[in-house]
């Protein structure tokens, strides 16, 4: 996002740059890559050396704090009913895991029966990729009166991993911020050395007429 189009971005002082170097030099060899993010943060909130730019966080911090062996299965949307059984989740109508189609009872069904399953639904549905997706990419609404031919076209746009869920009606409280998107509350936690802490809680709100609440 071109923040400079909307903000008169402040510069970093020599003292602030030295603080950044001292704080983060052991985390990343690419200190300068984060200067732009620090400038934007300073403009909006004031300078804080503890702010973590994305170019420090994702390549150098998350890879250490999160075991890469588990990331694929834990982030796969189709695996969430299994990984987080007992937690209230959106109802999955069709779940495709590596091309194997499952119904809402986790029973294998033939791909040619998917359209029949969807045509039996009475309300709106959401289809989304299960893997390699972010920022709301690939999230679409499927309406109950859609024709079979259009359903086939929609399904052909997705690969081997996707889920189709029942549409979630949000609460009146969150709906007042934006009625078209499903607002979410993101809780970032850290489990380190046996201690669990909540690091950040944020409510995400979609833009005008948006279905998703993502920034991208």
PDB file of C-alpha atoms in Angstrom:
ATOM      1  CA  UNK A   1       0.000   0.000   0.000  1.00  0.00           C
ATOM      2  CA  UNK A   2       1.357   3.428  -0.950  1.00  0.00           C
ATOM      3  CA  UNK A   3       1.030   5.142   2.431  1.00  0.00           C
ATOM      4  CA  UNK A   4       2.959   8.123   1.135  1.00  0.00           C
ATOM      5  CA  UNK A   5      -0.074   9.022  -1.019  1.00  0.00           C
ATOM      6  CA  UNK A   6      -2.155   9.597   2.109  1.00  0.00           C
ATOM      7  CA  UNK A   7       0.393  10.533   4.784  1.00  0.00           C
ATOM      8  CA  UNK A   8       3.106  13.116   5.186  1.00  0.00           C
ATOM      9  CA  UNK A   9       5.562  10.441   6.329  1.00  0.00           C
ATOM     10  CA  UNK A  10       8.089  11.552   8.939  1.00  0.00           C
ATOM     11  CA  UNK A  11      11.793  10.831   8.710  1.00  0.00           C
ATOM     12  CA  UNK A  12      13.819   8.918  11.275  1.00  0.00           C
ATOM     13  CA  UNK A  13      16.361  10.793  13.332  1.00  0.00           C
ATOM     14  CA  UNK A  14      19.949   9.607  13.636  1.00  0.00           C
ATOM     15  CA  UNK A  15      19.250   8.619  17.241  1.00  0.00           C
ATOM     16  CA  UNK A  16      16.179   6.585  16.233  1.00  0.00           C
ATOM     17  CA  UNK A  17      18.139   4.755  13.527  1.00  0.00           C
ATOM     18  CA  UNK A  18      20.824   3.848  16.042  1.00  0.00           C
ATOM     19  CA  UNK A  19      18.150   2.538  18.433  1.00  0.00           C
ATOM     20  CA  UNK A  20      16.742   0.355  15.647  1.00  0.00           C
ATOM     21  CA  UNK A  21      20.174  -1.015  14.810  1.00  0.00           C
ATOM     22  CA  UNK A  22      20.919  -1.759  18.454  1.00  0.00           C
ATOM     23  CA  UNK A  23      17.543  -3.461  19.010  1.00  0.00           C
ATOM     24  CA  UNK A  24      17.287  -5.558  15.846  1.00  0.00           C
ATOM     25  CA  UNK A  25      20.800  -6.196  14.527  1.00  0.00           C
ATOM     26  CA  UNK A  26      20.860  -9.731  15.976  1.00  0.00           C
ATOM     27  CA  UNK A  27      17.501 -10.600  14.348  1.00  0.00           C
ATOM     28  CA  UNK A  28      18.076  -9.534  10.750  1.00  0.00           C
ATOM     29  CA  UNK A  29      21.030  -8.542   8.594  1.00  0.00           C
ATOM     30  CA  UNK A  30      18.696  -6.323   6.562  1.00  0.00           C
ATOM     31  CA  UNK A  31      18.073  -3.556   9.071  1.00  0.00           C
ATOM     32  CA  UNK A  32      17.498  -0.868   6.445  1.00  0.00           C
ATOM     33  CA  UNK A  33      14.563  -2.799   4.928  1.00  0.00           C
ATOM     34  CA  UNK A  34      12.505  -1.897   7.995  1.00  0.00           C
ATOM     35  CA  UNK A  35      13.161   1.844   8.004  1.00  0.00           C
ATOM     36  CA  UNK A  36      10.130   2.644   5.821  1.00  0.00           C
ATOM     37  CA  UNK A  37       7.826   0.738   8.178  1.00  0.00           C
ATOM     38  CA  UNK A  38       9.307   2.541  11.200  1.00  0.00           C
ATOM     39  CA  UNK A  39       8.701   5.886   9.462  1.00  0.00           C
ATOM     40  CA  UNK A  40       5.045   5.061   8.818  1.00  0.00           C
ATOM     41  CA  UNK A  41       4.551   3.809  12.368  1.00  0.00           C
ATOM     42  CA  UNK A  42       6.203   6.959  13.713  1.00  0.00           C
ATOM     43  CA  UNK A  43       3.901   9.127  11.617  1.00  0.00           C
ATOM     44  CA  UNK A  44       0.749   7.407  12.897  1.00  0.00           C
ATOM     45  CA  UNK A  45       1.638   6.439  16.470  1.00  0.00           C
ATOM     46  CA  UNK A  46       4.985   8.003  17.311  1.00  0.00           C
ATOM     47  CA  UNK A  47       8.378   6.311  17.227  1.00  0.00           C
ATOM     48  CA  UNK A  48       8.702   3.018  19.088  1.00  0.00           C
ATOM     49  CA  UNK A  49      11.790   0.868  18.669  1.00  0.00           C
ATOM     50  CA  UNK A  50       9.786  -2.189  19.815  1.00  0.00           C
ATOM     51  CA  UNK A  51       7.591  -2.045  16.708  1.00  0.00           C
ATOM     52  CA  UNK A  52       8.327  -5.066  14.482  1.00  0.00           C
ATOM     53  CA  UNK A  53       8.236  -4.430  10.704  1.00  0.00           C
ATOM     54  CA  UNK A  54       6.832  -7.269   8.608  1.00  0.00           C
ATOM     55  CA  UNK A  55      10.182  -7.639   6.825  1.00  0.00           C
ATOM     56  CA  UNK A  56      11.744  -8.541  10.200  1.00  0.00           C
ATOM     57  CA  UNK A  57       8.839 -10.544  11.564  1.00  0.00           C
ATOM     58  CA  UNK A  58       7.918 -12.987   8.813  1.00  0.00           C
ATOM     59  CA  UNK A  59      11.288 -14.127   7.457  1.00  0.00           C
ATOM     60  CA  UNK A  60      13.310 -13.999  10.670  1.00  0.00           C
ATOM     61  CA  UNK A  61      11.014 -14.339  13.699  1.00  0.00           C
ATOM     62  CA  UNK A  62       8.054 -16.540  12.781  1.00  0.00           C
ATOM     63  CA  UNK A  63      10.368 -19.130  11.231  1.00  0.00           C
ATOM     64  CA  UNK A  64      12.048 -19.540  14.628  1.00  0.00           C
ATOM     65  CA  UNK A  65       8.928 -19.404  16.819  1.00  0.00           C
ATOM     66  CA  UNK A  66       6.836 -21.710  14.618  1.00  0.00           C
ATOM     67  CA  UNK A  67       7.909 -25.244  13.787  1.00  0.00           C
ATOM     68  CA  UNK A  68       7.713 -25.478   9.965  1.00  0.00           C
ATOM     69  CA  UNK A  69       6.792 -29.183  10.194  1.00  0.00           C
ATOM     70  CA  UNK A  70       3.394 -28.269  11.637  1.00  0.00           C
ATOM     71  CA  UNK A  71       2.582 -25.096   9.711  1.00  0.00           C
ATOM     72  CA  UNK A  72       1.137 -26.788   6.606  1.00  0.00           C
ATOM     73  CA  UNK A  73      -1.399 -28.941   8.486  1.00  0.00           C
ATOM     74  CA  UNK A  74      -2.350 -26.279  11.048  1.00  0.00           C
ATOM     75  CA  UNK A  75      -2.931 -23.608   8.398  1.00  0.00           C
ATOM     76  CA  UNK A  76      -4.866 -25.880   6.022  1.00  0.00           C
ATOM     77  CA  UNK A  77      -8.489 -24.706   6.265  1.00  0.00           C
ATOM     78  CA  UNK A  78      -9.794 -28.149   5.427  1.00  0.00           C
ATOM     79  CA  UNK A  79      -7.956 -29.677   8.381  1.00  0.00           C
ATOM     80  CA  UNK A  80      -9.407 -27.296  10.960  1.00  0.00           C
ATOM     81  CA  UNK A  81     -12.425 -29.479  11.862  1.00  0.00           C
ATOM     82  CA  UNK A  82      -9.928 -32.234  12.720  1.00  0.00           C
ATOM     83  CA  UNK A  83      -7.191 -30.147  14.338  1.00  0.00           C
ATOM     84  CA  UNK A  84      -9.598 -28.046  16.384  1.00  0.00           C
ATOM     85  CA  UNK A  85     -12.414 -30.468  17.065  1.00  0.00           C
ATOM     86  CA  UNK A  86     -14.794 -29.162  19.728  1.00  0.00           C
ATOM     87  CA  UNK A  87     -14.295 -25.486  18.835  1.00  0.00           C
ATOM     88  CA  UNK A  88     -17.199 -23.734  17.120  1.00  0.00           C
ATOM     89  CA  UNK A  89     -16.335 -23.206  13.449  1.00  0.00           C
ATOM     90  CA  UNK A  90     -18.129 -22.353  10.200  1.00  0.00           C
ATOM     91  CA  UNK A  91     -20.024 -25.393   8.920  1.00  0.00           C
ATOM     92  CA  UNK A  92     -18.108 -27.020   6.045  1.00  0.00           C
ATOM     93  CA  UNK A  93     -20.412 -28.373   3.334  1.00  0.00           C
ATOM     94  CA  UNK A  94     -17.724 -29.594   0.935  1.00  0.00           C
ATOM     95  CA  UNK A  95     -14.085 -30.124   1.836  1.00  0.00           C
ATOM     96  CA  UNK A  96     -11.478 -30.909  -0.827  1.00  0.00           C
ATOM     97  CA  UNK A  97      -8.122 -32.078   0.555  1.00  0.00           C
ATOM     98  CA  UNK A  98      -5.572 -32.803  -2.161  1.00  0.00           C
ATOM     99  CA  UNK A  99      -8.432 -33.572  -4.551  1.00  0.00           C
ATOM    100  CA  UNK A 100     -10.251 -35.949  -2.179  1.00  0.00           C
ATOM    101  CA  UNK A 101     -13.793 -34.609  -1.712  1.00  0.00           C
ATOM    102  CA  UNK A 102     -15.418 -34.940   1.703  1.00  0.00           C
ATOM    103  CA  UNK A 103     -18.959 -34.011   2.758  1.00  0.00           C
ATOM    104  CA  UNK A 104     -19.936 -32.384   6.053  1.00  0.00           C
ATOM    105  CA  UNK A 105     -19.666 -35.771   7.791  1.00  0.00           C
ATOM    106  CA  UNK A 106     -16.081 -36.206   6.579  1.00  0.00           C
ATOM    107  CA  UNK A 107     -17.256 -38.969   4.227  1.00  0.00           C
ATOM    108  CA  UNK A 108     -15.646 -39.307   0.790  1.00  0.00           C
ATOM    109  CA  UNK A 109     -17.957 -38.362  -2.097  1.00  0.00           C
ATOM    110  CA  UNK A 110     -17.459 -38.500  -5.849  1.00  0.00           C
ATOM    111  CA  UNK A 111     -16.603 -35.127  -7.437  1.00  0.00           C
ATOM    112  CA  UNK A 112     -19.620 -35.388  -9.750  1.00  0.00           C
ATOM    113  CA  UNK A 113     -21.910 -35.280  -6.677  1.00  0.00           C
ATOM    114  CA  UNK A 114     -20.557 -31.944  -5.410  1.00  0.00           C
ATOM    115  CA  UNK A 115     -22.962 -29.850  -7.470  1.00  0.00           C
ATOM    116  CA  UNK A 116     -25.908 -31.949  -6.230  1.00  0.00           C
ATOM    117  CA  UNK A 117     -24.803 -31.310  -2.628  1.00  0.00           C
ATOM    118  CA  UNK A 118     -24.555 -27.570  -3.251  1.00  0.00           C
ATOM    119  CA  UNK A 119     -27.925 -27.386  -4.997  1.00  0.00           C
ATOM    120  CA  UNK A 120     -29.538 -28.853  -1.874  1.00  0.00           C
ATOM    121  CA  UNK A 121     -28.411 -25.874   0.222  1.00  0.00           C
ATOM    122  CA  UNK A 122     -30.990 -23.202   1.017  1.00  0.00           C
ATOM    123  CA  UNK A 123     -28.691 -20.336   1.966  1.00  0.00           C
ATOM    124  CA  UNK A 124     -25.596 -18.507   0.780  1.00  0.00           C
ATOM    125  CA  UNK A 125     -22.244 -20.276   0.863  1.00  0.00           C
ATOM    126  CA  UNK A 126     -18.594 -19.225   0.889  1.00  0.00           C
ATOM    127  CA  UNK A 127     -15.907 -20.937  -1.184  1.00  0.00           C
ATOM    128  CA  UNK A 128     -12.216 -20.352  -0.472  1.00  0.00           C
ATOM    129  CA  UNK A 129      -8.832 -21.967  -1.118  1.00  0.00           C
ATOM    130  CA  UNK A 130      -7.540 -24.074   1.778  1.00  0.00           C
ATOM    131  CA  UNK A 131      -3.850 -23.439   1.175  1.00  0.00           C
ATOM    132  CA  UNK A 132      -1.426 -20.856  -0.204  1.00  0.00           C
ATOM    133  CA  UNK A 133      -3.836 -17.998   0.261  1.00  0.00           C
ATOM    134  CA  UNK A 134      -3.949 -14.759   2.198  1.00  0.00           C
ATOM    135  CA  UNK A 135      -5.562 -11.318   2.176  1.00  0.00           C
ATOM    136  CA  UNK A 136      -8.929 -12.749   1.158  1.00  0.00           C
ATOM    137  CA  UNK A 137      -7.627 -14.102  -2.156  1.00  0.00           C
ATOM    138  CA  UNK A 138     -10.055 -16.491  -3.803  1.00  0.00           C
ATOM    139  CA  UNK A 139     -12.920 -15.980  -1.340  1.00  0.00           C
ATOM    140  CA  UNK A 140     -16.261 -15.905  -3.158  1.00  0.00           C
ATOM    141  CA  UNK A 141     -19.953 -16.004  -2.267  1.00  0.00           C
ATOM    142  CA  UNK A 142     -22.119 -18.731  -3.819  1.00  0.00           C
ATOM    143  CA  UNK A 143     -25.818 -17.926  -3.889  1.00  0.00           C
ATOM    144  CA  UNK A 144     -28.485 -20.644  -3.474  1.00  0.00           C
ATOM    145  CA  UNK A 145     -30.216 -19.877  -6.789  1.00  0.00           C
ATOM    146  CA  UNK A 146     -27.050 -20.310  -8.873  1.00  0.00           C
ATOM    147  CA  UNK A 147     -27.359 -22.521 -11.928  1.00  0.00           C
ATOM    148  CA  UNK A 148     -25.527 -25.843 -12.125  1.00  0.00           C
ATOM    149  CA  UNK A 149     -23.467 -24.647 -15.089  1.00  0.00           C
ATOM    150  CA  UNK A 150     -22.224 -21.630 -13.145  1.00  0.00           C
ATOM    151  CA  UNK A 151     -21.439 -23.832 -10.143  1.00  0.00           C
ATOM    152  CA  UNK A 152     -19.331 -26.014 -12.394  1.00  0.00           C
ATOM    153  CA  UNK A 153     -17.472 -22.936 -13.660  1.00  0.00           C
ATOM    154  CA  UNK A 154     -16.821 -21.757 -10.106  1.00  0.00           C
ATOM    155  CA  UNK A 155     -15.535 -25.146  -8.972  1.00  0.00           C
ATOM    156  CA  UNK A 156     -13.180 -25.376 -11.954  1.00  0.00           C
ATOM    157  CA  UNK A 157     -11.449 -22.199 -10.763  1.00  0.00           C
ATOM    158  CA  UNK A 158     -10.185 -23.954  -7.641  1.00  0.00           C
ATOM    159  CA  UNK A 159      -7.501 -26.605  -7.433  1.00  0.00           C
ATOM    160  CA  UNK A 160      -7.256 -29.652  -5.185  1.00  0.00           C
ATOM    161  CA  UNK A 161      -7.590 -27.842  -1.862  1.00  0.00           C
ATOM    162  CA  UNK A 162     -10.663 -25.744  -1.082  1.00  0.00           C
ATOM    163  CA  UNK A 163     -13.591 -25.577   1.304  1.00  0.00           C
ATOM    164  CA  UNK A 164     -17.208 -24.539   0.828  1.00  0.00           C
ATOM    165  CA  UNK A 165     -18.838 -23.330   4.020  1.00  0.00           C
ATOM    166  CA  UNK A 166     -22.254 -22.166   5.096  1.00  0.00           C
ATOM    167  CA  UNK A 167     -22.496 -18.391   5.161  1.00  0.00           C
ATOM    168  CA  UNK A 168     -21.949 -17.019   8.665  1.00  0.00           C
ATOM    169  CA  UNK A 169     -24.367 -14.333   9.871  1.00  0.00           C
ATOM    170  CA  UNK A 170     -22.477 -12.005  12.148  1.00  0.00           C
ATOM    171  CA  UNK A 171     -23.798 -10.416  15.306  1.00  0.00           C
ATOM    172  CA  UNK A 172     -25.636  -7.104  15.321  1.00  0.00           C
ATOM    173  CA  UNK A 173     -22.669  -5.629  17.208  1.00  0.00           C
ATOM    174  CA  UNK A 174     -20.100  -6.398  14.503  1.00  0.00           C
ATOM    175  CA  UNK A 175     -22.548  -5.846  11.636  1.00  0.00           C
ATOM    176  CA  UNK A 176     -22.860  -2.163  12.498  1.00  0.00           C
ATOM    177  CA  UNK A 177     -19.248  -1.597  11.431  1.00  0.00           C
ATOM    178  CA  UNK A 178     -19.822  -3.091   7.973  1.00  0.00           C
ATOM    179  CA  UNK A 179     -22.828  -5.251   7.030  1.00  0.00           C
ATOM    180  CA  UNK A 180     -21.225  -6.822   3.935  1.00  0.00           C
ATOM    181  CA  UNK A 181     -18.083  -8.322   5.482  1.00  0.00           C
ATOM    182  CA  UNK A 182     -17.647 -10.740   8.345  1.00  0.00           C
ATOM    183  CA  UNK A 183     -15.660  -8.841  10.953  1.00  0.00           C
ATOM    184  CA  UNK A 184     -13.205 -10.947  12.932  1.00  0.00           C
ATOM    185  CA  UNK A 185     -11.219 -10.560  16.111  1.00  0.00           C
ATOM    186  CA  UNK A 186      -7.624 -11.727  15.699  1.00  0.00           C
ATOM    187  CA  UNK A 187      -5.775 -12.803  18.833  1.00  0.00           C
ATOM    188  CA  UNK A 188      -2.012 -13.230  18.542  1.00  0.00           C
ATOM    189  CA  UNK A 189      -0.510 -15.447  21.233  1.00  0.00           C
ATOM    190  CA  UNK A 190       3.021 -16.500  22.081  1.00  0.00           C
ATOM    191  CA  UNK A 191       3.961 -19.828  23.640  1.00  0.00           C
ATOM    192  CA  UNK A 192       7.606 -19.536  24.677  1.00  0.00           C
ATOM    193  CA  UNK A 193       9.522 -21.462  27.315  1.00  0.00           C
ATOM    194  CA  UNK A 194       6.291 -22.952  28.638  1.00  0.00           C
ATOM    195  CA  UNK A 195       4.612 -19.560  29.123  1.00  0.00           C
ATOM    196  CA  UNK A 196       1.551 -18.509  27.111  1.00  0.00           C
ATOM    197  CA  UNK A 197       0.859 -14.802  26.660  1.00  0.00           C
ATOM    198  CA  UNK A 198      -1.567 -12.751  24.579  1.00  0.00           C
ATOM    199  CA  UNK A 199       0.515 -10.292  22.575  1.00  0.00           C
ATOM    200  CA  UNK A 200      -2.112  -8.477  20.525  1.00  0.00           C
ATOM    201  CA  UNK A 201      -5.873  -8.378  20.022  1.00  0.00           C
ATOM    202  CA  UNK A 202      -7.318  -6.577  17.001  1.00  0.00           C
ATOM    203  CA  UNK A 203     -10.730  -6.309  15.417  1.00  0.00           C
ATOM    204  CA  UNK A 204     -10.632  -6.425  11.630  1.00  0.00           C
ATOM    205  CA  UNK A 205     -13.297  -4.585   9.625  1.00  0.00           C
ATOM    206  CA  UNK A 206     -13.886  -4.927   5.888  1.00  0.00           C
ATOM    207  CA  UNK A 207     -14.025  -2.037   3.448  1.00  0.00           C
ATOM    208  CA  UNK A 208     -17.107  -0.695   1.726  1.00  0.00           C
ATOM    209  CA  UNK A 209     -19.056  -3.472  -0.036  1.00  0.00           C
ATOM    210  CA  UNK A 210     -16.263  -5.969   0.698  1.00  0.00           C
ATOM    211  CA  UNK A 211     -17.070  -9.597   1.566  1.00  0.00           C
ATOM    212  CA  UNK A 212     -13.774 -10.097   3.432  1.00  0.00           C
ATOM    213  CA  UNK A 213     -12.124  -8.068   6.175  1.00  0.00           C
ATOM    214  CA  UNK A 214      -8.598  -8.481   4.811  1.00  0.00           C
ATOM    215  CA  UNK A 215      -6.301  -5.569   4.059  1.00  0.00           C
ATOM    216  CA  UNK A 216      -5.290  -6.876   0.641  1.00  0.00           C
TER     217      UNK A 216
END
